[in-house]
Amino acid sequence: MLDVPVAQRMPREIAPGVFWIGDCLVQRHKGGEYHGYNAAFLVSGNDASILVETGHPKDFPVIERHLNVLFERGVAPLKFLFVTHQETPHCGGLGRVLKTFPDALLVGDVSDYHLAFPQYEHRMRSMKEGDEIDLGGRSLMAVEPVIRDLRTTWWGFDTKERVLFPGDGFAYSHYHEDGHCGLVAEEAVSLDLPDVSSTFADLALFWTKFADMNVYCDRLDHLIERLGVKTIAPTHGLPITDVMATVPKVQEGLKAAALKPESGTNEKTSMVAAE
Ligand SMILES: [Zn+2]
Ligand SMILES: [Zn+2]
């Protein structure tokens, strides 16, 4: 994959029948430029496919293009959309997806969407832990969301290839200059995972400042072991294909971030700099 031009890396099959789609988002922080993802994933079964997350609004044309590429290659039709939680980079394209795919059902955390989209209320199915969506030969299960942004969050899990979809868990940026775009975490060898994980937690997951992250990391280890997770497909980070080697580095960042006071959002940082 390292010798494939960046523009041709996506959609990328990160496990059999599991495709990573979307594009990078440039974020400025402490005078530097970081790239993040607001990715979506397509899980393809024998009878149906499920889209996990909808991507950031700026990426809708890219995501539609990637989906069409996959459908042309013969993946099963889109019958389900699973969103981890109600935040724009995760669910912002929900109305568009339900309109484009009139047979698709919305599953996962569906809180309050019936108020935003009353015309689609009959196509929403709330899930709870252990519920499974059958795709034919594999299913997408709702599992415990250990590291989460909102109370109603669910994580997803592909039962066949044992891929975990942790939404805001395992969130970290990557270095565009080092050619990390479209690479899995283990290929991005120059990426300082503890540092980028700590930075993301600092900016986006404020509650980690007030929690004992050792307890959360232990719980995460327990979940990974219980489910036999082989691949992790985070919405904002690069996919993890060597769970044993890479997860401890991300956890190191979460624990380090918890020990530092909150530095504020990007906006606040730049306003202070301008004053
Ligand atoms: Zn997020
Ligand atoms: Zn990038």
mmCIF file of C-alpha atoms and ligand atoms in Angstrom:
data_model
loop_
_atom_site.group_PDB
_atom_site.id
_atom_site.type_symbol
_atom_site.label_atom_id
_atom_site.label_comp_id
_atom_site.label_asym_id
_atom_site.label_seq_id
_atom_site.Cartn_x
_atom_site.Cartn_y
_atom_site.Cartn_z
ATOM 1 C CA MET A 1 0.000 0.000 0.000
ATOM 2 C CA LEU A 2 2.933 2.365 0.646
ATOM 3 C CA ASP A 3 3.743 2.529 -3.094
ATOM 4 C CA VAL A 4 0.106 3.269 -4.085
ATOM 5 C CA PRO A 5 -0.583 7.009 -4.664
ATOM 6 C CA VAL A 6 -2.684 8.523 -1.832
ATOM 7 C CA ALA A 7 -5.635 9.290 -4.118
ATOM 8 C CA GLN A 8 -5.913 5.614 -5.079
ATOM 9 C CA ARG A 9 -5.729 4.133 -1.570
ATOM 10 C CA MET A 10 -9.455 4.481 -0.782
ATOM 11 C CA PRO A 11 -11.841 2.715 -0.705
ATOM 12 C CA ARG A 12 -9.543 0.298 1.103
ATOM 13 C CA GLU A 13 -10.455 -3.224 2.189
ATOM 14 C CA ILE A 14 -9.079 -3.459 5.741
ATOM 15 C CA ALA A 15 -10.502 -6.949 6.376
ATOM 16 C CA PRO A 16 -12.354 -9.251 3.953
ATOM 17 C CA GLY A 17 -15.617 -7.473 3.048
ATOM 18 C CA VAL A 18 -14.884 -4.440 5.265
ATOM 19 C CA PHE A 19 -14.096 -1.250 3.339
ATOM 20 C CA TRP A 20 -12.667 2.023 4.680
ATOM 21 C CA ILE A 21 -14.099 5.045 2.811
ATOM 22 C CA GLY A 22 -13.934 8.839 3.123
ATOM 23 C CA ASP A 23 -11.230 11.479 3.121
ATOM 24 C CA CYS A 24 -8.879 13.418 5.423
ATOM 25 C CA LEU A 25 -9.745 16.633 7.257
ATOM 26 C CA VAL A 26 -7.010 19.243 7.831
ATOM 27 C CA GLN A 27 -6.859 20.559 11.406
ATOM 28 C CA ARG A 28 -4.557 23.260 12.742
ATOM 29 C CA HIS A 29 -3.144 22.884 16.222
ATOM 30 C CA LYS A 30 -0.213 24.590 17.982
ATOM 31 C CA GLY A 31 0.996 26.081 14.693
ATOM 32 C CA GLY A 32 1.107 22.711 12.993
ATOM 33 C CA GLU A 33 -1.113 20.978 10.490
ATOM 34 C CA TYR A 34 -2.631 17.663 11.410
ATOM 35 C CA HIS A 35 -4.790 15.399 9.287
ATOM 36 C CA GLY A 36 -7.736 13.589 10.790
ATOM 37 C CA TYR A 37 -10.355 11.248 9.395
ATOM 38 C CA ASN A 38 -14.114 11.369 9.667
ATOM 39 C CA ALA A 39 -14.342 7.988 8.052
ATOM 40 C CA ALA A 40 -17.186 5.692 7.155
ATOM 41 C CA PHE A 41 -16.974 1.925 6.646
ATOM 42 C CA LEU A 42 -18.966 -0.458 4.502
ATOM 43 C CA VAL A 43 -19.431 -4.014 5.782
ATOM 44 C CA SER A 44 -20.612 -6.333 3.056
ATOM 45 C CA GLY A 45 -22.433 -9.610 3.751
ATOM 46 C CA ASN A 46 -23.871 -12.170 1.308
ATOM 47 C CA ASP A 47 -27.284 -10.494 1.204
ATOM 48 C CA ALA A 48 -26.866 -6.944 2.474
ATOM 49 C CA SER A 49 -24.311 -4.253 3.260
ATOM 50 C CA ILE A 50 -24.290 -1.895 6.210
ATOM 51 C CA LEU A 51 -22.725 1.561 6.211
ATOM 52 C CA VAL A 52 -21.084 2.406 9.541
ATOM 53 C CA GLU A 53 -21.099 6.229 10.046
ATOM 54 C CA THR A 54 -21.917 8.704 7.271
ATOM 55 C CA GLY A 55 -18.734 10.805 7.120
ATOM 56 C CA HIS A 56 -18.278 14.563 7.457
ATOM 57 C CA PRO A 57 -20.511 16.768 5.258
ATOM 58 C CA LYS A 58 -17.505 17.915 3.206
ATOM 59 C CA ASP A 59 -16.871 14.255 2.308
ATOM 60 C CA PHE A 60 -20.378 13.321 1.110
ATOM 61 C CA PRO A 61 -19.404 13.419 -2.613
ATOM 62 C CA VAL A 62 -16.287 11.292 -1.888
ATOM 63 C CA ILE A 63 -18.270 8.793 0.154
ATOM 64 C CA GLU A 64 -20.932 8.482 -2.541
ATOM 65 C CA ARG A 65 -18.198 7.944 -5.123
ATOM 66 C CA HIS A 66 -16.505 5.285 -3.001
ATOM 67 C CA LEU A 67 -19.837 3.539 -2.372
ATOM 68 C CA ASN A 68 -20.572 3.491 -6.096
ATOM 69 C CA VAL A 69 -17.121 2.008 -6.805
ATOM 70 C CA LEU A 70 -17.883 -0.779 -4.314
ATOM 71 C CA PHE A 71 -21.379 -1.433 -5.701
ATOM 72 C CA GLU A 72 -19.893 -1.642 -9.201
ATOM 73 C CA ARG A 73 -17.479 -4.265 -7.847
ATOM 74 C CA GLY A 74 -20.494 -6.273 -6.735
ATOM 75 C CA VAL A 75 -20.842 -5.730 -2.979
ATOM 76 C CA ALA A 76 -24.319 -6.503 -1.610
ATOM 77 C CA PRO A 77 -26.903 -3.673 -1.726
ATOM 78 C CA LEU A 78 -27.024 -1.160 1.119
ATOM 79 C CA LYS A 79 -29.835 -2.178 3.488
ATOM 80 C CA PHE A 80 -28.652 -0.627 6.774
ATOM 81 C CA LEU A 81 -26.972 2.476 8.177
ATOM 82 C CA PHE A 82 -25.396 2.191 11.643
ATOM 83 C CA VAL A 83 -24.332 5.399 13.386
ATOM 84 C CA THR A 84 -22.388 5.355 16.666
ATOM 85 C CA HIS A 85 -23.714 8.651 17.997
ATOM 86 C CA GLN A 86 -25.400 11.920 17.198
ATOM 87 C CA GLU A 87 -22.568 14.178 16.099
ATOM 88 C CA THR A 88 -22.052 15.691 12.661
ATOM 89 C CA PRO A 89 -18.863 13.817 11.611
ATOM 90 C CA HIS A 90 -20.629 10.542 12.472
ATOM 91 C CA CYS A 91 -24.252 11.039 11.414
ATOM 92 C CA GLY A 92 -24.367 14.290 9.407
ATOM 93 C CA GLY A 93 -25.228 12.472 6.181
ATOM 94 C CA LEU A 94 -28.046 10.419 7.686
ATOM 95 C CA GLY A 95 -30.922 12.135 5.870
ATOM 96 C CA ARG A 96 -29.026 11.985 2.591
ATOM 97 C CA VAL A 97 -28.296 8.241 2.969
ATOM 98 C CA LEU A 98 -31.907 7.406 3.866
ATOM 99 C CA LYS A 99 -33.100 9.425 0.868
ATOM 100 C CA THR A 100 -30.572 7.887 -1.573
ATOM 101 C CA PHE A 101 -31.224 4.318 -0.382
ATOM 102 C CA PRO A 102 -34.998 4.115 0.167
ATOM 103 C CA ASP A 103 -34.817 0.462 1.355
ATOM 104 C CA ALA A 104 -32.211 1.162 4.042
ATOM 105 C CA LEU A 105 -33.007 1.079 7.764
ATOM 106 C CA LEU A 106 -31.262 3.275 10.326
ATOM 107 C CA VAL A 107 -29.884 1.233 13.255
ATOM 108 C CA GLY A 108 -27.641 1.792 16.279
ATOM 109 C CA ASP A 109 -28.082 4.965 18.323
ATOM 110 C CA VAL A 110 -31.235 6.457 16.771
ATOM 111 C CA SER A 111 -32.066 8.885 19.606
ATOM 112 C CA ASP A 112 -34.089 11.908 18.506
ATOM 113 C CA TYR A 113 -33.695 11.394 14.760
ATOM 114 C CA HIS A 114 -37.476 10.895 14.505
ATOM 115 C CA LEU A 115 -37.736 14.588 15.437
ATOM 116 C CA ALA A 116 -35.284 15.727 12.751
ATOM 117 C CA PHE A 117 -36.592 13.310 10.107
ATOM 118 C CA PRO A 118 -40.234 12.458 10.949
ATOM 119 C CA GLN A 119 -40.686 11.218 7.369
ATOM 120 C CA TYR A 120 -38.205 8.361 8.075
ATOM 121 C CA GLU A 121 -39.375 7.419 11.588
ATOM 122 C CA HIS A 122 -40.729 4.051 10.384
ATOM 123 C CA ARG A 123 -37.215 3.159 9.134
ATOM 124 C CA MET A 124 -35.423 3.619 12.494
ATOM 125 C CA ARG A 125 -34.532 0.675 14.753
ATOM 126 C CA SER A 126 -32.971 1.319 18.141
ATOM 127 C CA MET A 127 -30.337 -1.261 19.157
ATOM 128 C CA LYS A 128 -29.102 -2.367 22.565
ATOM 129 C CA GLU A 129 -25.986 -4.273 23.561
ATOM 130 C CA GLY A 130 -25.813 -7.701 21.907
ATOM 131 C CA ASP A 131 -28.437 -6.952 19.221
ATOM 132 C CA GLU A 132 -27.295 -8.118 15.784
ATOM 133 C CA ILE A 133 -28.128 -7.042 12.253
ATOM 134 C CA ASP A 134 -27.932 -10.046 9.898
ATOM 135 C CA LEU A 135 -26.137 -9.290 6.622
ATOM 136 C CA GLY A 136 -25.944 -12.894 5.395
ATOM 137 C CA GLY A 137 -22.938 -14.877 6.660
ATOM 138 C CA ARG A 138 -21.967 -12.128 9.058
ATOM 139 C CA SER A 139 -23.703 -9.664 11.326
ATOM 140 C CA LEU A 140 -23.122 -6.273 12.863
ATOM 141 C CA MET A 141 -23.572 -6.339 16.637
ATOM 142 C CA ALA A 142 -24.031 -3.401 19.022
ATOM 143 C CA VAL A 143 -21.356 -3.593 21.738
ATOM 144 C CA GLU A 144 -20.347 -1.685 24.851
ATOM 145 C CA PRO A 145 -18.988 1.796 23.992
ATOM 146 C CA VAL A 146 -16.130 2.095 26.490
ATOM 147 C CA ILE A 147 -14.631 5.409 25.297
ATOM 148 C CA ARG A 148 -17.506 7.571 24.160
ATOM 149 C CA ASP A 149 -18.577 11.095 23.471
ATOM 150 C CA LEU A 150 -22.316 10.921 24.185
ATOM 151 C CA ARG A 151 -24.342 8.837 26.626
ATOM 152 C CA THR A 152 -26.421 7.181 23.901
ATOM 153 C CA THR A 153 -23.397 5.960 21.907
ATOM 154 C CA TRP A 154 -23.106 2.389 20.620
ATOM 155 C CA TRP A 155 -20.042 0.738 19.157
ATOM 156 C CA GLY A 156 -20.396 -1.793 16.336
ATOM 157 C CA PHE A 157 -18.741 -5.182 15.857
ATOM 158 C CA ASP A 158 -18.515 -7.368 12.747
ATOM 159 C CA THR A 159 -18.937 -10.948 13.962
ATOM 160 C CA LYS A 160 -17.211 -12.593 10.974
ATOM 161 C CA GLU A 161 -13.876 -10.804 10.676
ATOM 162 C CA ARG A 162 -14.045 -9.535 14.285
ATOM 163 C CA VAL A 163 -13.743 -5.848 13.368
ATOM 164 C CA LEU A 164 -14.586 -3.305 16.071
ATOM 165 C CA PHE A 165 -16.124 0.057 15.049
ATOM 166 C CA PRO A 166 -15.445 2.262 18.103
ATOM 167 C CA GLY A 167 -16.685 5.657 16.858
ATOM 168 C CA ASP A 168 -14.740 8.199 18.935
ATOM 169 C CA GLY A 169 -12.573 5.535 20.564
ATOM 170 C CA PHE A 170 -9.024 5.250 19.144
ATOM 171 C CA ALA A 171 -9.203 8.818 17.835
ATOM 172 C CA TYR A 172 -5.936 10.347 16.613
ATOM 173 C CA SER A 173 -4.614 12.389 13.714
ATOM 174 C CA HIS A 174 -1.881 11.459 11.233
ATOM 175 C CA TYR A 175 0.934 13.267 9.395
ATOM 176 C CA HIS A 176 0.065 14.226 5.829
ATOM 177 C CA GLU A 177 3.694 15.228 5.164
ATOM 178 C CA ASP A 178 4.836 11.711 6.028
ATOM 179 C CA GLY A 179 2.369 10.186 3.555
ATOM 180 C CA HIS A 180 0.175 8.562 6.213
ATOM 181 C CA CYS A 181 -3.155 9.279 4.447
ATOM 182 C CA GLY A 182 -4.910 6.025 3.627
ATOM 183 C CA LEU A 183 -2.478 3.884 5.634
ATOM 184 C CA VAL A 184 -3.289 1.628 8.562
ATOM 185 C CA ALA A 185 -1.675 2.535 11.892
ATOM 186 C CA GLU A 186 1.052 -0.104 11.593
ATOM 187 C CA GLU A 187 2.148 1.193 8.157
ATOM 188 C CA ALA A 188 2.441 4.787 9.435
ATOM 189 C CA VAL A 189 5.741 4.019 11.169
ATOM 190 C CA SER A 190 6.722 7.643 11.892
ATOM 191 C CA LEU A 191 3.372 8.399 13.609
ATOM 192 C CA ASP A 192 3.825 9.167 17.323
ATOM 193 C CA LEU A 193 0.663 7.369 18.437
ATOM 194 C CA PRO A 194 0.819 8.251 22.151
ATOM 195 C CA ASP A 195 1.234 11.945 21.214
ATOM 196 C CA VAL A 196 -1.553 12.183 18.615
ATOM 197 C CA SER A 197 -3.917 10.143 20.824
ATOM 198 C CA SER A 198 -3.220 12.391 23.784
ATOM 199 C CA THR A 199 -3.789 15.532 21.653
ATOM 200 C CA PHE A 200 -7.133 14.286 20.334
ATOM 201 C CA ALA A 201 -8.360 13.357 23.809
ATOM 202 C CA ASP A 202 -7.314 16.798 25.023
ATOM 203 C CA LEU A 203 -9.267 18.596 22.287
ATOM 204 C CA ALA A 204 -12.320 16.386 21.847
ATOM 205 C CA LEU A 205 -12.930 14.162 24.888
ATOM 206 C CA PHE A 206 -12.905 16.604 27.828
ATOM 207 C CA TRP A 207 -14.243 14.043 30.328
ATOM 208 C CA THR A 208 -11.000 12.068 30.126
ATOM 209 C CA LYS A 209 -9.516 14.862 32.299
ATOM 210 C CA PHE A 210 -11.798 13.913 35.168
ATOM 211 C CA ALA A 211 -11.672 10.118 34.974
ATOM 212 C CA ASP A 212 -9.165 7.445 35.935
ATOM 213 C CA MET A 213 -8.219 6.320 32.432
ATOM 214 C CA ASN A 214 -6.521 3.195 33.821
ATOM 215 C CA VAL A 215 -9.990 1.858 34.593
ATOM 216 C CA TYR A 216 -11.237 2.697 31.085
ATOM 217 C CA CYS A 217 -8.184 1.127 29.441
ATOM 218 C CA ASP A 218 -8.625 -2.058 31.512
ATOM 219 C CA ARG A 219 -12.255 -2.192 30.427
ATOM 220 C CA LEU A 220 -11.173 -1.707 26.819
ATOM 221 C CA ASP A 221 -8.719 -4.617 27.122
ATOM 222 C CA HIS A 222 -11.513 -6.730 28.586
ATOM 223 C CA LEU A 223 -13.856 -5.890 25.672
ATOM 224 C CA ILE A 224 -11.150 -6.615 23.056
ATOM 225 C CA GLU A 225 -10.393 -9.969 24.692
ATOM 226 C CA ARG A 226 -14.050 -10.943 25.193
ATOM 227 C CA LEU A 227 -14.917 -10.232 21.548
ATOM 228 C CA GLY A 228 -11.632 -11.523 20.109
ATOM 229 C CA VAL A 229 -11.133 -8.263 18.182
ATOM 230 C CA LYS A 230 -8.759 -8.662 15.205
ATOM 231 C CA THR A 231 -9.087 -5.231 13.552
ATOM 232 C CA ILE A 232 -10.154 -1.822 14.898
ATOM 233 C CA ALA A 233 -11.834 0.645 12.534
ATOM 234 C CA PRO A 234 -12.037 4.011 14.304
ATOM 235 C CA THR A 235 -13.928 6.932 12.771
ATOM 236 C CA HIS A 236 -11.097 9.439 13.341
ATOM 237 C CA GLY A 237 -7.925 7.356 13.600
ATOM 238 C CA LEU A 238 -6.100 5.101 11.155
ATOM 239 C CA PRO A 239 -7.384 1.501 11.228
ATOM 240 C CA ILE A 240 -5.523 -0.831 13.594
ATOM 241 C CA THR A 241 -4.586 -4.237 12.180
ATOM 242 C CA ASP A 242 -2.215 -5.402 14.955
ATOM 243 C CA VAL A 243 -4.328 -5.019 18.085
ATOM 244 C CA MET A 244 -1.746 -6.400 20.518
ATOM 245 C CA ALA A 245 1.033 -4.055 19.339
ATOM 246 C CA THR A 246 -0.902 -0.853 18.660
ATOM 247 C CA VAL A 247 -3.647 -0.612 21.297
ATOM 248 C CA PRO A 248 -1.146 -0.088 24.184
ATOM 249 C CA LYS A 249 0.325 2.943 22.352
ATOM 250 C CA VAL A 250 -3.100 4.576 22.039
ATOM 251 C CA GLN A 251 -3.841 3.800 25.681
ATOM 252 C CA GLU A 252 -0.540 5.400 26.676
ATOM 253 C CA GLY A 253 -1.775 8.624 25.034
ATOM 254 C CA LEU A 254 -5.155 8.490 26.788
ATOM 255 C CA LYS A 255 -3.482 8.030 30.168
ATOM 256 C CA ALA A 256 -1.000 10.856 29.497
ATOM 257 C CA ALA A 257 -3.757 13.257 28.378
ATOM 258 C CA ALA A 258 -5.723 12.574 31.562
ATOM 259 C CA LEU A 259 -2.835 13.863 33.673
ATOM 260 C CA LYS A 260 -2.605 17.235 31.878
ATOM 261 C CA PRO A 261 -5.042 20.146 32.347
ATOM 262 C CA GLU A 262 -7.425 20.785 29.457
ATOM 263 C CA SER A 263 -5.860 23.144 26.907
ATOM 264 C CA GLY A 264 -9.113 24.143 25.190
ATOM 265 C CA THR A 265 -10.434 23.830 21.682
ATOM 266 C CA ASN A 266 -8.659 24.820 18.453
ATOM 267 C CA GLU A 267 -10.742 27.990 18.276
ATOM 268 C CA LYS A 268 -9.874 29.101 21.788
ATOM 269 C CA THR A 269 -6.172 28.452 21.203
ATOM 270 C CA SER A 270 -6.116 30.598 18.052
ATOM 271 C CA MET A 271 -8.109 33.401 19.731
ATOM 272 C CA VAL A 272 -5.594 33.546 22.566
ATOM 273 C CA ALA A 273 -2.785 33.663 20.021
ATOM 274 C CA ALA A 274 -4.483 36.570 18.213
ATOM 275 C CA GLU A 275 -4.915 38.647 21.361
HETATM 276 ZN ZN ZN B 1 -16.253 11.998 16.702
HETATM 277 ZN ZN ZN B 2 -4.430 12.593 5.579
#
